[in-house]
CSV table of C-alpha atoms in Angstrom, one decimal:
chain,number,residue,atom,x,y,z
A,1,UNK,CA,-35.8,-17.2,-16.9
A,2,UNK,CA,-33.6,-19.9,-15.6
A,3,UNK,CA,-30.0,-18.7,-16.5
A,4,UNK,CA,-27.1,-21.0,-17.7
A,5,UNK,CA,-23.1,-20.5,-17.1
A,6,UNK,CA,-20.3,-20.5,-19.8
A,7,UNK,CA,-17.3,-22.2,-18.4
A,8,UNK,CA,-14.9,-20.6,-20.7
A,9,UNK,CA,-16.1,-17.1,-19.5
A,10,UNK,CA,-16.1,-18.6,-15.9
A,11,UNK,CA,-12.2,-19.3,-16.2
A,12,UNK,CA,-11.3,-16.1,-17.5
A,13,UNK,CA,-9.6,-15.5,-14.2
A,14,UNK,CA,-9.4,-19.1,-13.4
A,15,UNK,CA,-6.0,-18.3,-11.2
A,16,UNK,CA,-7.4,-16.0,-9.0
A,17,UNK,CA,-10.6,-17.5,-8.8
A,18,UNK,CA,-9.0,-20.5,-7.3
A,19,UNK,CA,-6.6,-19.2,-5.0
A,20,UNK,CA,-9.6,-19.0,-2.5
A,21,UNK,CA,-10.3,-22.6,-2.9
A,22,UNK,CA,-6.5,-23.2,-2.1
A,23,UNK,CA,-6.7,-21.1,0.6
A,24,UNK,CA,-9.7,-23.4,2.3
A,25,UNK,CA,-8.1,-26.6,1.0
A,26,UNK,CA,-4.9,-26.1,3.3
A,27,UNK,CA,-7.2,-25.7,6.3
A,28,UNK,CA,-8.6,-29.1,6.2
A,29,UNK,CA,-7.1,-31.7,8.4
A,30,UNK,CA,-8.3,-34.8,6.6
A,31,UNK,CA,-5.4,-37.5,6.2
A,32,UNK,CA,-6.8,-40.5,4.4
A,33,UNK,CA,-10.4,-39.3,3.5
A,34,UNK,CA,-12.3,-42.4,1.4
A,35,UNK,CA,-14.9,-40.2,-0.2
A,36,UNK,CA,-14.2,-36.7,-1.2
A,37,UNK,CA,-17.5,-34.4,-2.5
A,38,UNK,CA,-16.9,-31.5,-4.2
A,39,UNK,CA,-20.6,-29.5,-4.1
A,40,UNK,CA,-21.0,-26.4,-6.7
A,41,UNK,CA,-17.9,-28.1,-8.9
A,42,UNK,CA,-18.3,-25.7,-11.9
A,43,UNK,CA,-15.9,-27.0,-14.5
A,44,UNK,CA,-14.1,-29.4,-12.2
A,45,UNK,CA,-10.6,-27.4,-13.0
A,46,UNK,CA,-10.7,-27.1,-8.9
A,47,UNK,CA,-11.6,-30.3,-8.3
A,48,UNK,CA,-8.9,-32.2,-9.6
A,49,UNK,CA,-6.8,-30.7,-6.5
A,50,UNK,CA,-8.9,-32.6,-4.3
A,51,UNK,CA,-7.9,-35.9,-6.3
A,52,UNK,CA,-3.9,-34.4,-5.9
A,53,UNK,CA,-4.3,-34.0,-2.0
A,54,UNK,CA,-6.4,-37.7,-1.6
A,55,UNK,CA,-5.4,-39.6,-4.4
A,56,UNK,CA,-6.8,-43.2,-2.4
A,57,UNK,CA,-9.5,-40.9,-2.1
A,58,UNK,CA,-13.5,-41.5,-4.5
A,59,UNK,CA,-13.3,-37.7,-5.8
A,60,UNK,CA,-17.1,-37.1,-6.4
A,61,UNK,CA,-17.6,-33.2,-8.3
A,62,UNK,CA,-21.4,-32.0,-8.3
A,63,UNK,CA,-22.8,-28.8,-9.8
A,64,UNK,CA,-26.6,-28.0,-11.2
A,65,UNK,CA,-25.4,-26.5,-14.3
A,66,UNK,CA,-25.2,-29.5,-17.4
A,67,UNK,CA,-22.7,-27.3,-19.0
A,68,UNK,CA,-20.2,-27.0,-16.1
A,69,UNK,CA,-20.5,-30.9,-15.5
A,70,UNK,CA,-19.5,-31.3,-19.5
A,71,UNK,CA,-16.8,-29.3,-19.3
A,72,UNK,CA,-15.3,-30.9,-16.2
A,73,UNK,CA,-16.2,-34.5,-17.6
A,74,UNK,CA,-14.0,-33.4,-20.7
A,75,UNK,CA,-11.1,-32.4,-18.4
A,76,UNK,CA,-10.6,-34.4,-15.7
A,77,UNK,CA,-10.8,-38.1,-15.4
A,78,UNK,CA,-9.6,-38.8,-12.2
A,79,UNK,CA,-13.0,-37.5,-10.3
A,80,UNK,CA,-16.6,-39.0,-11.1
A,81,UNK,CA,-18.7,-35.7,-11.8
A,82,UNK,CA,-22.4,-35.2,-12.0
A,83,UNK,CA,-25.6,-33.2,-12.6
A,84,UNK,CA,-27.2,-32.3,-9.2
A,85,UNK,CA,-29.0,-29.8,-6.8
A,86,UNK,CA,-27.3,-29.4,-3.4
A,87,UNK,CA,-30.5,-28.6,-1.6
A,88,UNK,CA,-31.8,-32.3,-2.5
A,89,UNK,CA,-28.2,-34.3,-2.7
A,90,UNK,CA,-28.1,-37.1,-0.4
A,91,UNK,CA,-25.3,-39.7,-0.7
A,92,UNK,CA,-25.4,-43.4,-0.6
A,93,UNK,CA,-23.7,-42.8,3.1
A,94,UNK,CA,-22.1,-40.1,4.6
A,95,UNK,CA,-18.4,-38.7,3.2
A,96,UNK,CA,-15.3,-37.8,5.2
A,97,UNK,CA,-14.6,-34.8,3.5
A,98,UNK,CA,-17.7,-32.1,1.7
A,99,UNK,CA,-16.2,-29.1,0.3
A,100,UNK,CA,-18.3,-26.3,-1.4
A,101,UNK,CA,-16.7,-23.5,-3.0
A,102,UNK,CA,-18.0,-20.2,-3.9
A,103,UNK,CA,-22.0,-21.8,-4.9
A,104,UNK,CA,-23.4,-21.5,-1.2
A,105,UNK,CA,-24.3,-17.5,-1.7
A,106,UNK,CA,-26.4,-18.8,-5.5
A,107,UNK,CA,-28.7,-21.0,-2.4
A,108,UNK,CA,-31.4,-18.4,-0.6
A,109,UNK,CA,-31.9,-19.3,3.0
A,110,UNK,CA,-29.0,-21.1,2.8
A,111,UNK,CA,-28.1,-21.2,6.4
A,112,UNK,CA,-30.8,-23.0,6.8
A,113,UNK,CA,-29.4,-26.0,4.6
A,114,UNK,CA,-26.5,-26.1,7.2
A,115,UNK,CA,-27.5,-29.0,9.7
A,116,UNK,CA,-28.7,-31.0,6.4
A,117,UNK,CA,-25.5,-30.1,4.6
A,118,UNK,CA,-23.4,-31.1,7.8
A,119,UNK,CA,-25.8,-34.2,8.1
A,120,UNK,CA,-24.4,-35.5,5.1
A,121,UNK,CA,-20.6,-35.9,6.8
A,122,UNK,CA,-19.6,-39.0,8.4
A,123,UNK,CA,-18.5,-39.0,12.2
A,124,UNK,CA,-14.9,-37.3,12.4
A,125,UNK,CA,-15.5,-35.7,8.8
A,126,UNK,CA,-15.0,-32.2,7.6
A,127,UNK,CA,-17.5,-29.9,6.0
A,128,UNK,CA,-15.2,-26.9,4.0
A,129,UNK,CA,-16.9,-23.8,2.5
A,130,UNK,CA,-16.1,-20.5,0.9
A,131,UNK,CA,-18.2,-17.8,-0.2
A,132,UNK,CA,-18.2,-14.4,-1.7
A,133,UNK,CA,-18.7,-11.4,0.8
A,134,UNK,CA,-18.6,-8.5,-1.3
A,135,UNK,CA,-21.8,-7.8,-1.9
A,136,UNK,CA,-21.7,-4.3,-0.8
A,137,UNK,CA,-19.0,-3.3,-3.4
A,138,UNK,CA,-19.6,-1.6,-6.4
A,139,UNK,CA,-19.3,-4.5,-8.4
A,140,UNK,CA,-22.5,-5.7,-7.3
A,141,UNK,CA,-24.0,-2.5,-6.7
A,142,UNK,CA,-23.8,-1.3,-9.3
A,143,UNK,CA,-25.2,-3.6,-11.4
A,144,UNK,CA,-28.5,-3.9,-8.9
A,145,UNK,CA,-28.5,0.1,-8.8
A,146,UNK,CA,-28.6,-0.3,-13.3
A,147,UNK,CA,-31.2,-3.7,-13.4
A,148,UNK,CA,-33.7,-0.9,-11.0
A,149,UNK,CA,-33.9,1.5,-13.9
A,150,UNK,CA,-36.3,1.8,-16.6
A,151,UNK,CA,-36.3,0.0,-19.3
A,152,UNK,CA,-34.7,-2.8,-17.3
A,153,UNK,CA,-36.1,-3.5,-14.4
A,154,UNK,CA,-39.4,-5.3,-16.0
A,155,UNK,CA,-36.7,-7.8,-17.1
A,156,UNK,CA,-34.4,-8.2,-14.0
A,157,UNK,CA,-37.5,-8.0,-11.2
A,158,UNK,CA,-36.8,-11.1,-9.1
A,159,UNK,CA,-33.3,-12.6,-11.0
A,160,UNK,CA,-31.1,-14.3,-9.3
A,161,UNK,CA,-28.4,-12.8,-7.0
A,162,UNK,CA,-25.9,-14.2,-4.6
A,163,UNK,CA,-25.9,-12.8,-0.6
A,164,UNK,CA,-24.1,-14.4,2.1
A,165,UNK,CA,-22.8,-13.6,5.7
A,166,UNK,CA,-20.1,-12.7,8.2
A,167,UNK,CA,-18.3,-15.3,9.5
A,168,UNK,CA,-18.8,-15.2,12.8
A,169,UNK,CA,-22.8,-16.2,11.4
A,170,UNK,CA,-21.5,-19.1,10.1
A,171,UNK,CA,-19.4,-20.1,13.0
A,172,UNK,CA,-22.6,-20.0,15.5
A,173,UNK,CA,-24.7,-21.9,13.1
A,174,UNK,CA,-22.0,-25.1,12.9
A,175,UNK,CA,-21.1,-24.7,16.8
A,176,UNK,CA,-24.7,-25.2,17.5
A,177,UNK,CA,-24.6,-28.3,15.6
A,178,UNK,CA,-21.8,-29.8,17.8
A,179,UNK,CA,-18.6,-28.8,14.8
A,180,UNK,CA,-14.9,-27.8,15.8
A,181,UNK,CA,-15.4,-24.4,14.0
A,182,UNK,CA,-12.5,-22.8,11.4
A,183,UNK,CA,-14.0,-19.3,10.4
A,184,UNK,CA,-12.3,-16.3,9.0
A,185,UNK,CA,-12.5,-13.8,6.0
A,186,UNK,CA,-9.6,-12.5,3.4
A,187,UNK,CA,-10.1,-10.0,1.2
A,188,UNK,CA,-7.9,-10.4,-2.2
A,189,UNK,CA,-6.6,-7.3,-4.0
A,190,UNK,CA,-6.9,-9.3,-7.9
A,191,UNK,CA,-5.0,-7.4,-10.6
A,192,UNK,CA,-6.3,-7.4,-13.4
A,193,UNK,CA,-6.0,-6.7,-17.3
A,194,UNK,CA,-7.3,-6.6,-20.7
A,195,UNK,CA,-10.2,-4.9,-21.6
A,196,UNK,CA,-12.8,-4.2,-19.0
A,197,UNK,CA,-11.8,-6.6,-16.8
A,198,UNK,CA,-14.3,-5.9,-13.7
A,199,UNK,CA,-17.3,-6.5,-16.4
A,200,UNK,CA,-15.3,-9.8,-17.4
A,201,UNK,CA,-15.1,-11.2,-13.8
A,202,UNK,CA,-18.8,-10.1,-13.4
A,203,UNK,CA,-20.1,-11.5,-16.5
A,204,UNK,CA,-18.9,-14.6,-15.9
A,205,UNK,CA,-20.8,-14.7,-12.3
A,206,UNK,CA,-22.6,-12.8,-10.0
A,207,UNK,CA,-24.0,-10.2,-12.9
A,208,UNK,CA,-24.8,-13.4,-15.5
A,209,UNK,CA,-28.2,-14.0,-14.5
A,210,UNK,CA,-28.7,-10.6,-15.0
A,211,UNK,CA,-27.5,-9.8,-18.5
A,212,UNK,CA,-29.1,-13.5,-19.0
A,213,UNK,CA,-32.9,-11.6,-18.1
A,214,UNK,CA,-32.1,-9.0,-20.9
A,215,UNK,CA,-33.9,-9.3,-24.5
A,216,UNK,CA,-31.4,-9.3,-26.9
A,217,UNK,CA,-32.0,-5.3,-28.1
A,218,UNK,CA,-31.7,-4.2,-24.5
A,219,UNK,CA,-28.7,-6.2,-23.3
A,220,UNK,CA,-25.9,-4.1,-25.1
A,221,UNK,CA,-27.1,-0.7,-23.9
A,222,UNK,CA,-27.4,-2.4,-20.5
A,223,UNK,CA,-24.1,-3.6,-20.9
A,224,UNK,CA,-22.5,-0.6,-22.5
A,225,UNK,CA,-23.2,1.9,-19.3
A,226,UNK,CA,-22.5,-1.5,-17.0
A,227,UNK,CA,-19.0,-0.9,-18.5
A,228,UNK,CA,-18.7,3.0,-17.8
A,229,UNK,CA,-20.1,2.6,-14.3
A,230,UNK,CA,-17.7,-0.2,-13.4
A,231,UNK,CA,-14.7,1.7,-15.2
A,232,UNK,CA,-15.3,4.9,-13.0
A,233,UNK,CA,-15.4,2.9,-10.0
A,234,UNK,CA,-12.5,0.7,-10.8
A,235,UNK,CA,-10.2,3.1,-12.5
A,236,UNK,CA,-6.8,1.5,-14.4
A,237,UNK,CA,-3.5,2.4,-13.2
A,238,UNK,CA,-0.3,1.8,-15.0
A,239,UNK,CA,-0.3,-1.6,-13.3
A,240,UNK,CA,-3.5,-2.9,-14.1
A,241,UNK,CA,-7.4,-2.8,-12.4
A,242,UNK,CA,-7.5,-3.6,-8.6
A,243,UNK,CA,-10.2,-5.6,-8.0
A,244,UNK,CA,-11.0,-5.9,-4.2
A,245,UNK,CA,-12.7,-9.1,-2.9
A,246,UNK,CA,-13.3,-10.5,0.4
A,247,UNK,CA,-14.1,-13.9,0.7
A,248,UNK,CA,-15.6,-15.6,3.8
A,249,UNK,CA,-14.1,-18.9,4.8
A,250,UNK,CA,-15.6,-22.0,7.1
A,251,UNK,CA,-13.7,-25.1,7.7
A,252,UNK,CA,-16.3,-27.5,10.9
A,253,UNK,CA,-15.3,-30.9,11.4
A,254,UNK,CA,-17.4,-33.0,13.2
A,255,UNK,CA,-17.6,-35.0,16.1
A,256,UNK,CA,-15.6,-38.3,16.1
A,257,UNK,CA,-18.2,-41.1,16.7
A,258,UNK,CA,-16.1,-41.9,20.2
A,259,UNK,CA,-17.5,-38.3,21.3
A,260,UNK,CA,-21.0,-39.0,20.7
């Protein structure tokens, strides 16, 4: 089953979500960039700070999911947004800046899309990534530890689910390819609220494909212990639910054409 995403759920925690991004923007040394890509937009709410920092700048905002592009199409003007699959995009001619936020881990084998990825950036350019690393938290598995039990795992057998790696993988890979290499990791301590906030963030993306693989008369049972698991391992304080989340960050820019 191919999943879809809900843009309204994905901007639940819109503010936190895009702190990261805001984190990796700053990092990037571009002055007077002419074409700006945004790969893995979602619903282009990120986007539009690329069109504040380069305003001379053709925004371009591309993400695989129709209903992200929609939403972003609705919202923003400034920034020319599309339907398309980053392991096939090729531009016209190369752009000065290519950022990619949090849509790398959705891409198996992705390392291996570096050097076409990086390939796509004109001489002097900068190629800007973030990506979950969390995996390993109960957020995640938790939800993998539930999808391998009966009656579920006929469903979820082979869904999607994001990975990633340290950033000192990254670094090596974009080194070898001749980039000034930015790498690092932060991990975020998100408070959150309301009711069962954890499944919330989840829902809206690394568990959706998931719940998505669920018939309809399994998927609230599934999601009913989901909740009880996540709740025992994220208990509520007075002040809210900490939510821990490290992010891994890359900012490469490439070789000025005078240093080829």
């Amino acid at each position: 089953m191919t999943h879809t995403w809900d843009p309204d759920r994905y901007l639940t925690y819109a503010d936190e979500r895009g702190r990261p991004f805001v984190d990796l923007l700053t990092r990037i040394g571009a002055t007077a960039p002419r074409t700006v890509v945004d790969l893995g937009c979602g619903p282009g709410n990120l986007t539009a700070l690329l069109a504040d920092r380069w305003p001379d700048a053709d925004v371009v905002g591309l993400d695989s999911s129709p209903e992200m592009i929609a939403s972003a199409r609705a919202t923003e003007p400034r920034v020319a947004f599309d339907v398309a699959d980053l392991r096939s995009w090729a531009p016209p001619e190369r752009v000065d800046v290519l950022v990619s936020n949090a849509t790398l881990q959705w891409v198996p084998g992705h390392l291996d899309l570096l050097p076409a990825l990086v390939g796509q950036v004109a001489p002097g350019g900068w190629f800007a990534f973030q990506v979950p690393g969390n995996f390993d938290e109960p957020s995640h598995t938790i939800r993998d530890e539930l999808a391998a039990e009966a009656p579920y795992a006929e469903h979820t057998a082979g869904v999607a689910v994001p990975s990633s790696h340290d950033p000192a993988v990254y670094l090596d890979v974009l080194a070898g390819l001749g980039c000034r290499v930015d790498a690092w990791e932060t991990t975020y301590l998100h408070l959150l609220t309301g009711p069962d906030p954890v499944f919330t963030w989840v829902s809206g993306t690394g568990a959706r494909p998931t719940l998505q693989a669920l018939p309809d008369d399994l998927r609230p049972g599934f999601e009913a212990e989901f909740k009880r698991r996540l709740a025992a391992a994220y208990p509520e304080h007075a002040y809210g639910v900490v939510l821990p989340f490290r992010r891994v960050f890359v900012v490469a820019q490439l070789a000025s054409s005078r240093d080829f």
